[in-house]
């Protein structure tokens, strides 16, 4: 009886730990991110001191000067974003590239960062524009899977035409398993990307349109 009582207490305690664990991990991760940002752009960091110089003419406190300088920088980013949206991204990029790439130490670092950001932009554009929703019927008439077709052009494997399809991992529509299936198994899904995304984000609660065999 004592053993059963102890097992019940331990099970209840473990259930409480498991219920609290996601919150504890979230707070720990948040604390790590805050600590990292404080080390990079906090008042005592090199970047933070530059922010403080922006606010120093208006306030005497070092912390308030850093906060004011940070706010000034955040506000200044808004018109820059407007300029990018109005089509000035190319000229601004060429201007920064022309000036910064000529600086011996900063030039190579800026070039590396610029290429990395460019890869991210291309990946986002490809995810949104190049993929199309499709139905994949495994076996030709078996299980139906709603997937994404990254490229409509098939490839040949052992003399047979295959499509590359991406089966998303809910609720993230752009990540999942990449499968190569025969082209006759794949049929277009009569829906847009918004409908496709809503189906996966809702974990299937939002019904898809009727597939056509």
PDB file of C-alpha atoms in Angstrom:
ATOM      1  CA  UNK A   1       0.000   0.000   0.000  1.00  0.00           C
ATOM      2  CA  UNK A   2       2.863   2.332   0.887  1.00  0.00           C
ATOM      3  CA  UNK A   3       4.492   1.510  -2.429  1.00  0.00           C
ATOM      4  CA  UNK A   4       1.304   2.353  -4.331  1.00  0.00           C
ATOM      5  CA  UNK A   5       0.944   5.645  -2.443  1.00  0.00           C
ATOM      6  CA  UNK A   6       4.551   6.581  -3.153  1.00  0.00           C
ATOM      7  CA  UNK A   7       4.095   5.713  -6.833  1.00  0.00           C
ATOM      8  CA  UNK A   8       0.966   7.865  -6.988  1.00  0.00           C
ATOM      9  CA  UNK A   9       2.737  10.812  -5.347  1.00  0.00           C
ATOM     10  CA  UNK A  10       5.732  10.462  -7.661  1.00  0.00           C
ATOM     11  CA  UNK A  11       3.495  10.239 -10.730  1.00  0.00           C
ATOM     12  CA  UNK A  12       1.556  13.346  -9.680  1.00  0.00           C
ATOM     13  CA  UNK A  13       4.797  15.217  -8.964  1.00  0.00           C
ATOM     14  CA  UNK A  14       6.249  14.219 -12.323  1.00  0.00           C
ATOM     15  CA  UNK A  15       3.079  15.382 -14.093  1.00  0.00           C
ATOM     16  CA  UNK A  16       3.496  18.775 -12.427  1.00  0.00           C
ATOM     17  CA  UNK A  17       7.139  18.939 -13.497  1.00  0.00           C
ATOM     18  CA  UNK A  18       6.262  18.083 -17.100  1.00  0.00           C
ATOM     19  CA  UNK A  19       3.489  20.693 -17.090  1.00  0.00           C
ATOM     20  CA  UNK A  20       5.900  23.370 -15.808  1.00  0.00           C
ATOM     21  CA  UNK A  21       8.874  22.320 -17.940  1.00  0.00           C
ATOM     22  CA  UNK A  22       7.865  24.139 -21.167  1.00  0.00           C
ATOM     23  CA  UNK A  23       7.428  27.391 -19.234  1.00  0.00           C
ATOM     24  CA  UNK A  24      10.758  26.924 -17.426  1.00  0.00           C
ATOM     25  CA  UNK A  25      12.566  26.201 -20.683  1.00  0.00           C
ATOM     26  CA  UNK A  26      10.903  29.194 -22.353  1.00  0.00           C
ATOM     27  CA  UNK A  27      12.010  31.500 -19.524  1.00  0.00           C
ATOM     28  CA  UNK A  28      15.530  30.062 -19.609  1.00  0.00           C
ATOM     29  CA  UNK A  29      15.723  30.612 -23.376  1.00  0.00           C
ATOM     30  CA  UNK A  30      14.344  34.133 -22.993  1.00  0.00           C
ATOM     31  CA  UNK A  31      16.941  34.877 -20.310  1.00  0.00           C
ATOM     32  CA  UNK A  32      19.709  33.597 -22.573  1.00  0.00           C
ATOM     33  CA  UNK A  33      18.504  35.746 -25.482  1.00  0.00           C
ATOM     34  CA  UNK A  34      18.263  38.830 -23.249  1.00  0.00           C
ATOM     35  CA  UNK A  35      21.754  38.169 -21.885  1.00  0.00           C
ATOM     36  CA  UNK A  36      23.120  37.728 -25.414  1.00  0.00           C
ATOM     37  CA  UNK A  37      21.504  40.948 -26.640  1.00  0.00           C
ATOM     38  CA  UNK A  38      22.731  42.799 -23.568  1.00  0.00           C
ATOM     39  CA  UNK A  39      26.268  41.666 -24.315  1.00  0.00           C
ATOM     40  CA  UNK A  40      25.974  42.725 -27.960  1.00  0.00           C
ATOM     41  CA  UNK A  41      24.042  46.012 -27.773  1.00  0.00           C
ATOM     42  CA  UNK A  42      23.690  46.670 -24.032  1.00  0.00           C
ATOM     43  CA  UNK A  43      24.851  49.925 -22.394  1.00  0.00           C
ATOM     44  CA  UNK A  44      28.291  48.471 -21.605  1.00  0.00           C
ATOM     45  CA  UNK A  45      28.905  47.008 -25.087  1.00  0.00           C
ATOM     46  CA  UNK A  46      30.713  48.793 -27.918  1.00  0.00           C
ATOM     47  CA  UNK A  47      27.520  49.145 -29.944  1.00  0.00           C
ATOM     48  CA  UNK A  48      25.640  50.312 -26.854  1.00  0.00           C
ATOM     49  CA  UNK A  49      28.202  53.053 -26.288  1.00  0.00           C
ATOM     50  CA  UNK A  50      27.587  54.252 -29.833  1.00  0.00           C
ATOM     51  CA  UNK A  51      23.849  54.344 -29.087  1.00  0.00           C
ATOM     52  CA  UNK A  52      24.576  56.310 -25.917  1.00  0.00           C
ATOM     53  CA  UNK A  53      26.545  58.881 -27.902  1.00  0.00           C
ATOM     54  CA  UNK A  54      23.393  59.595 -29.937  1.00  0.00           C
ATOM     55  CA  UNK A  55      21.399  60.414 -26.798  1.00  0.00           C
ATOM     56  CA  UNK A  56      24.192  62.010 -24.755  1.00  0.00           C
ATOM     57  CA  UNK A  57      23.474  65.587 -25.905  1.00  0.00           C
ATOM     58  CA  UNK A  58      19.930  65.387 -24.524  1.00  0.00           C
ATOM     59  CA  UNK A  59      20.288  63.544 -21.191  1.00  0.00           C
ATOM     60  CA  UNK A  60      23.045  63.198 -18.616  1.00  0.00           C
ATOM     61  CA  UNK A  61      22.412  59.643 -17.442  1.00  0.00           C
ATOM     62  CA  UNK A  62      24.369  56.981 -19.326  1.00  0.00           C
ATOM     63  CA  UNK A  63      21.469  54.500 -19.232  1.00  0.00           C
ATOM     64  CA  UNK A  64      18.925  57.081 -20.403  1.00  0.00           C
ATOM     65  CA  UNK A  65      21.291  58.203 -23.141  1.00  0.00           C
ATOM     66  CA  UNK A  66      21.626  54.598 -24.333  1.00  0.00           C
ATOM     67  CA  UNK A  67      17.848  54.141 -24.280  1.00  0.00           C
ATOM     68  CA  UNK A  68      17.253  57.396 -26.154  1.00  0.00           C
ATOM     69  CA  UNK A  69      19.936  56.584 -28.715  1.00  0.00           C
ATOM     70  CA  UNK A  70      18.420  53.133 -29.275  1.00  0.00           C
ATOM     71  CA  UNK A  71      14.967  54.652 -29.805  1.00  0.00           C
ATOM     72  CA  UNK A  72      16.414  57.170 -32.267  1.00  0.00           C
ATOM     73  CA  UNK A  73      17.999  54.344 -34.246  1.00  0.00           C
ATOM     74  CA  UNK A  74      14.768  52.304 -34.258  1.00  0.00           C
ATOM     75  CA  UNK A  75      12.790  55.303 -35.482  1.00  0.00           C
ATOM     76  CA  UNK A  76      15.381  55.984 -38.180  1.00  0.00           C
ATOM     77  CA  UNK A  77      14.949  52.454 -39.521  1.00  0.00           C
ATOM     78  CA  UNK A  78      11.326  53.183 -40.494  1.00  0.00           C
ATOM     79  CA  UNK A  79      12.045  55.664 -43.310  1.00  0.00           C
ATOM     80  CA  UNK A  80      14.806  53.321 -44.476  1.00  0.00           C
ATOM     81  CA  UNK A  81      12.230  50.541 -44.714  1.00  0.00           C
ATOM     82  CA  UNK A  82       9.915  52.853 -46.665  1.00  0.00           C
ATOM     83  CA  UNK A  83      12.726  53.638 -49.083  1.00  0.00           C
ATOM     84  CA  UNK A  84      13.336  49.919 -49.628  1.00  0.00           C
ATOM     85  CA  UNK A  85       9.627  49.288 -50.265  1.00  0.00           C
ATOM     86  CA  UNK A  86       9.528  52.163 -52.763  1.00  0.00           C
ATOM     87  CA  UNK A  87      12.135  50.465 -54.923  1.00  0.00           C
ATOM     88  CA  UNK A  88      15.355  51.968 -53.575  1.00  0.00           C
ATOM     89  CA  UNK A  89      16.752  48.687 -52.280  1.00  0.00           C
ATOM     90  CA  UNK A  90      19.023  48.236 -55.302  1.00  0.00           C
ATOM     91  CA  UNK A  91      20.557  51.757 -55.235  1.00  0.00           C
ATOM     92  CA  UNK A  92      21.013  51.636 -51.453  1.00  0.00           C
ATOM     93  CA  UNK A  93      22.650  48.218 -51.667  1.00  0.00           C
ATOM     94  CA  UNK A  94      25.019  49.425 -54.377  1.00  0.00           C
ATOM     95  CA  UNK A  95      25.824  52.550 -52.350  1.00  0.00           C
ATOM     96  CA  UNK A  96      26.625  50.569 -49.206  1.00  0.00           C
ATOM     97  CA  UNK A  97      28.570  48.017 -51.212  1.00  0.00           C
ATOM     98  CA  UNK A  98      30.592  50.642 -53.055  1.00  0.00           C
ATOM     99  CA  UNK A  99      31.549  52.519 -49.895  1.00  0.00           C
ATOM    100  CA  UNK A 100      31.963  49.736 -47.331  1.00  0.00           C
ATOM    101  CA  UNK A 101      33.731  47.238 -49.579  1.00  0.00           C
ATOM    102  CA  UNK A 102      36.589  49.730 -50.003  1.00  0.00           C
ATOM    103  CA  UNK A 103      37.372  49.679 -46.262  1.00  0.00           C
ATOM    104  CA  UNK A 104      40.129  47.068 -45.723  1.00  0.00           C
ATOM    105  CA  UNK A 105      38.803  45.355 -42.595  1.00  0.00           C
ATOM    106  CA  UNK A 106      35.058  45.984 -42.921  1.00  0.00           C
ATOM    107  CA  UNK A 107      34.831  45.243 -46.648  1.00  0.00           C
ATOM    108  CA  UNK A 108      35.240  41.434 -46.493  1.00  0.00           C
ATOM    109  CA  UNK A 109      32.919  41.183 -43.485  1.00  0.00           C
ATOM    110  CA  UNK A 110      30.246  43.258 -45.228  1.00  0.00           C
ATOM    111  CA  UNK A 111      30.551  41.143 -48.380  1.00  0.00           C
ATOM    112  CA  UNK A 112      30.053  37.924 -46.398  1.00  0.00           C
ATOM    113  CA  UNK A 113      27.055  39.327 -44.520  1.00  0.00           C
ATOM    114  CA  UNK A 114      25.545  40.691 -47.742  1.00  0.00           C
ATOM    115  CA  UNK A 115      25.775  37.291 -49.451  1.00  0.00           C
ATOM    116  CA  UNK A 116      24.200  35.574 -46.434  1.00  0.00           C
ATOM    117  CA  UNK A 117      21.254  37.995 -46.340  1.00  0.00           C
ATOM    118  CA  UNK A 118      20.864  37.601 -50.092  1.00  0.00           C
ATOM    119  CA  UNK A 119      20.559  33.834 -49.685  1.00  0.00           C
ATOM    120  CA  UNK A 120      17.820  34.336 -47.087  1.00  0.00           C
ATOM    121  CA  UNK A 121      15.898  36.664 -49.401  1.00  0.00           C
ATOM    122  CA  UNK A 122      16.140  34.213 -52.300  1.00  0.00           C
ATOM    123  CA  UNK A 123      14.994  31.330 -50.111  1.00  0.00           C
ATOM    124  CA  UNK A 124      11.936  33.261 -48.928  1.00  0.00           C
ATOM    125  CA  UNK A 125      11.002  34.257 -52.482  1.00  0.00           C
ATOM    126  CA  UNK A 126      11.391  30.658 -53.647  1.00  0.00           C
ATOM    127  CA  UNK A 127       9.231  29.342 -50.811  1.00  0.00           C
ATOM    128  CA  UNK A 128       6.405  31.727 -51.638  1.00  0.00           C
ATOM    129  CA  UNK A 129       6.508  31.840 -55.424  1.00  0.00           C
ATOM    130  CA  UNK A 130       8.020  28.651 -56.821  1.00  0.00           C
ATOM    131  CA  UNK A 131       6.001  26.074 -54.867  1.00  0.00           C
ATOM    132  CA  UNK A 132       2.477  24.980 -55.692  1.00  0.00           C
ATOM    133  CA  UNK A 133       0.054  22.770 -53.694  1.00  0.00           C
ATOM    134  CA  UNK A 134      -0.486  19.254 -55.041  1.00  0.00           C
ATOM    135  CA  UNK A 135      -2.148  15.997 -54.047  1.00  0.00           C
ATOM    136  CA  UNK A 136       0.104  12.958 -53.896  1.00  0.00           C
ATOM    137  CA  UNK A 137      -1.708   9.596 -54.112  1.00  0.00           C
ATOM    138  CA  UNK A 138       0.742   6.981 -52.867  1.00  0.00           C
ATOM    139  CA  UNK A 139       0.483   3.828 -54.924  1.00  0.00           C
ATOM    140  CA  UNK A 140      -1.491   5.724 -57.550  1.00  0.00           C
ATOM    141  CA  UNK A 141      -4.810   5.349 -55.736  1.00  0.00           C
ATOM    142  CA  UNK A 142      -3.819   4.955 -52.078  1.00  0.00           C
ATOM    143  CA  UNK A 143      -3.214   7.440 -49.269  1.00  0.00           C
ATOM    144  CA  UNK A 144      -3.716  11.073 -50.329  1.00  0.00           C
ATOM    145  CA  UNK A 145      -1.175  13.557 -48.985  1.00  0.00           C
ATOM    146  CA  UNK A 146      -1.383  17.313 -49.410  1.00  0.00           C
ATOM    147  CA  UNK A 147       2.103  18.465 -50.366  1.00  0.00           C
ATOM    148  CA  UNK A 148       4.094  21.165 -52.123  1.00  0.00           C
ATOM    149  CA  UNK A 149       5.631  20.889 -55.568  1.00  0.00           C
ATOM    150  CA  UNK A 150       8.853  22.964 -55.570  1.00  0.00           C
ATOM    151  CA  UNK A 151       9.564  22.387 -59.267  1.00  0.00           C
ATOM    152  CA  UNK A 152       7.048  21.284 -61.930  1.00  0.00           C
ATOM    153  CA  UNK A 153       9.822  19.779 -64.043  1.00  0.00           C
ATOM    154  CA  UNK A 154      10.203  16.027 -63.328  1.00  0.00           C
ATOM    155  CA  UNK A 155      13.532  14.253 -63.042  1.00  0.00           C
ATOM    156  CA  UNK A 156      14.431  10.789 -64.308  1.00  0.00           C
ATOM    157  CA  UNK A 157      15.448   8.040 -61.859  1.00  0.00           C
ATOM    158  CA  UNK A 158      16.212   4.589 -63.307  1.00  0.00           C
ATOM    159  CA  UNK A 159      14.338   5.432 -66.488  1.00  0.00           C
ATOM    160  CA  UNK A 160      11.168   6.626 -64.714  1.00  0.00           C
ATOM    161  CA  UNK A 161       9.912  10.201 -64.301  1.00  0.00           C
ATOM    162  CA  UNK A 162       9.625  11.474 -60.747  1.00  0.00           C
ATOM    163  CA  UNK A 163       8.417  14.666 -59.071  1.00  0.00           C
ATOM    164  CA  UNK A 164      10.105  16.111 -55.999  1.00  0.00           C
ATOM    165  CA  UNK A 165       7.433  16.937 -53.413  1.00  0.00           C
ATOM    166  CA  UNK A 166       7.744  18.503 -49.986  1.00  0.00           C
ATOM    167  CA  UNK A 167       5.455  17.071 -47.317  1.00  0.00           C
ATOM    168  CA  UNK A 168       5.238  19.851 -44.684  1.00  0.00           C
ATOM    169  CA  UNK A 169       5.599  19.364 -40.955  1.00  0.00           C
ATOM    170  CA  UNK A 170       2.642  21.187 -39.367  1.00  0.00           C
ATOM    171  CA  UNK A 171       2.294  23.963 -38.530  1.00  0.00           C
ATOM    172  CA  UNK A 172       5.249  25.136 -40.631  1.00  0.00           C
ATOM    173  CA  UNK A 173       4.278  24.872 -44.320  1.00  0.00           C
ATOM    174  CA  UNK A 174       7.781  25.398 -45.718  1.00  0.00           C
ATOM    175  CA  UNK A 175       9.608  22.648 -43.835  1.00  0.00           C
ATOM    176  CA  UNK A 176       9.219  18.894 -43.899  1.00  0.00           C
ATOM    177  CA  UNK A 177      10.235  15.776 -45.775  1.00  0.00           C
ATOM    178  CA  UNK A 178      11.447  15.832 -49.363  1.00  0.00           C
ATOM    179  CA  UNK A 179      10.152  12.835 -51.337  1.00  0.00           C
ATOM    180  CA  UNK A 180      10.595  11.747 -54.953  1.00  0.00           C
ATOM    181  CA  UNK A 181       7.443  10.067 -56.238  1.00  0.00           C
ATOM    182  CA  UNK A 182       6.291   8.961 -59.725  1.00  0.00           C
ATOM    183  CA  UNK A 183       4.704  11.765 -61.701  1.00  0.00           C
ATOM    184  CA  UNK A 184       1.466   9.819 -62.145  1.00  0.00           C
ATOM    185  CA  UNK A 185       0.960   9.912 -58.374  1.00  0.00           C
ATOM    186  CA  UNK A 186       0.931  13.732 -58.305  1.00  0.00           C
ATOM    187  CA  UNK A 187      -2.096  15.834 -59.227  1.00  0.00           C
ATOM    188  CA  UNK A 188      -2.593  19.615 -58.832  1.00  0.00           C
ATOM    189  CA  UNK A 189      -4.571  20.734 -55.802  1.00  0.00           C
ATOM    190  CA  UNK A 190      -7.225  23.304 -56.599  1.00  0.00           C
ATOM    191  CA  UNK A 191      -6.240  25.786 -53.902  1.00  0.00           C
ATOM    192  CA  UNK A 192      -3.899  28.697 -53.351  1.00  0.00           C
ATOM    193  CA  UNK A 193      -1.006  28.965 -50.925  1.00  0.00           C
ATOM    194  CA  UNK A 194      -3.198  30.788 -48.385  1.00  0.00           C
ATOM    195  CA  UNK A 195      -5.638  27.870 -48.267  1.00  0.00           C
ATOM    196  CA  UNK A 196      -2.783  25.371 -48.139  1.00  0.00           C
ATOM    197  CA  UNK A 197      -1.149  27.223 -45.242  1.00  0.00           C
ATOM    198  CA  UNK A 198      -4.407  27.479 -43.287  1.00  0.00           C
ATOM    199  CA  UNK A 199      -4.924  23.708 -43.556  1.00  0.00           C
ATOM    200  CA  UNK A 200      -1.538  22.889 -42.061  1.00  0.00           C
ATOM    201  CA  UNK A 201      -1.594  25.676 -39.465  1.00  0.00           C
ATOM    202  CA  UNK A 202      -5.012  24.457 -38.238  1.00  0.00           C
ATOM    203  CA  UNK A 203      -3.668  20.863 -38.021  1.00  0.00           C
ATOM    204  CA  UNK A 204      -6.335  19.717 -40.487  1.00  0.00           C
ATOM    205  CA  UNK A 205      -9.280  21.449 -38.813  1.00  0.00           C
ATOM    206  CA  UNK A 206      -9.698  23.576 -41.918  1.00  0.00           C
ATOM    207  CA  UNK A 207     -10.927  21.121 -44.590  1.00  0.00           C
ATOM    208  CA  UNK A 208      -9.224  20.974 -47.977  1.00  0.00           C
ATOM    209  CA  UNK A 209     -11.063  21.181 -51.250  1.00  0.00           C
ATOM    210  CA  UNK A 210     -12.279  17.947 -52.817  1.00  0.00           C
ATOM    211  CA  UNK A 211      -9.360  16.243 -54.605  1.00  0.00           C
ATOM    212  CA  UNK A 212      -9.859  15.059 -58.153  1.00  0.00           C
ATOM    213  CA  UNK A 213      -8.629  11.572 -59.030  1.00  0.00           C
TER     214      UNK A 213
END
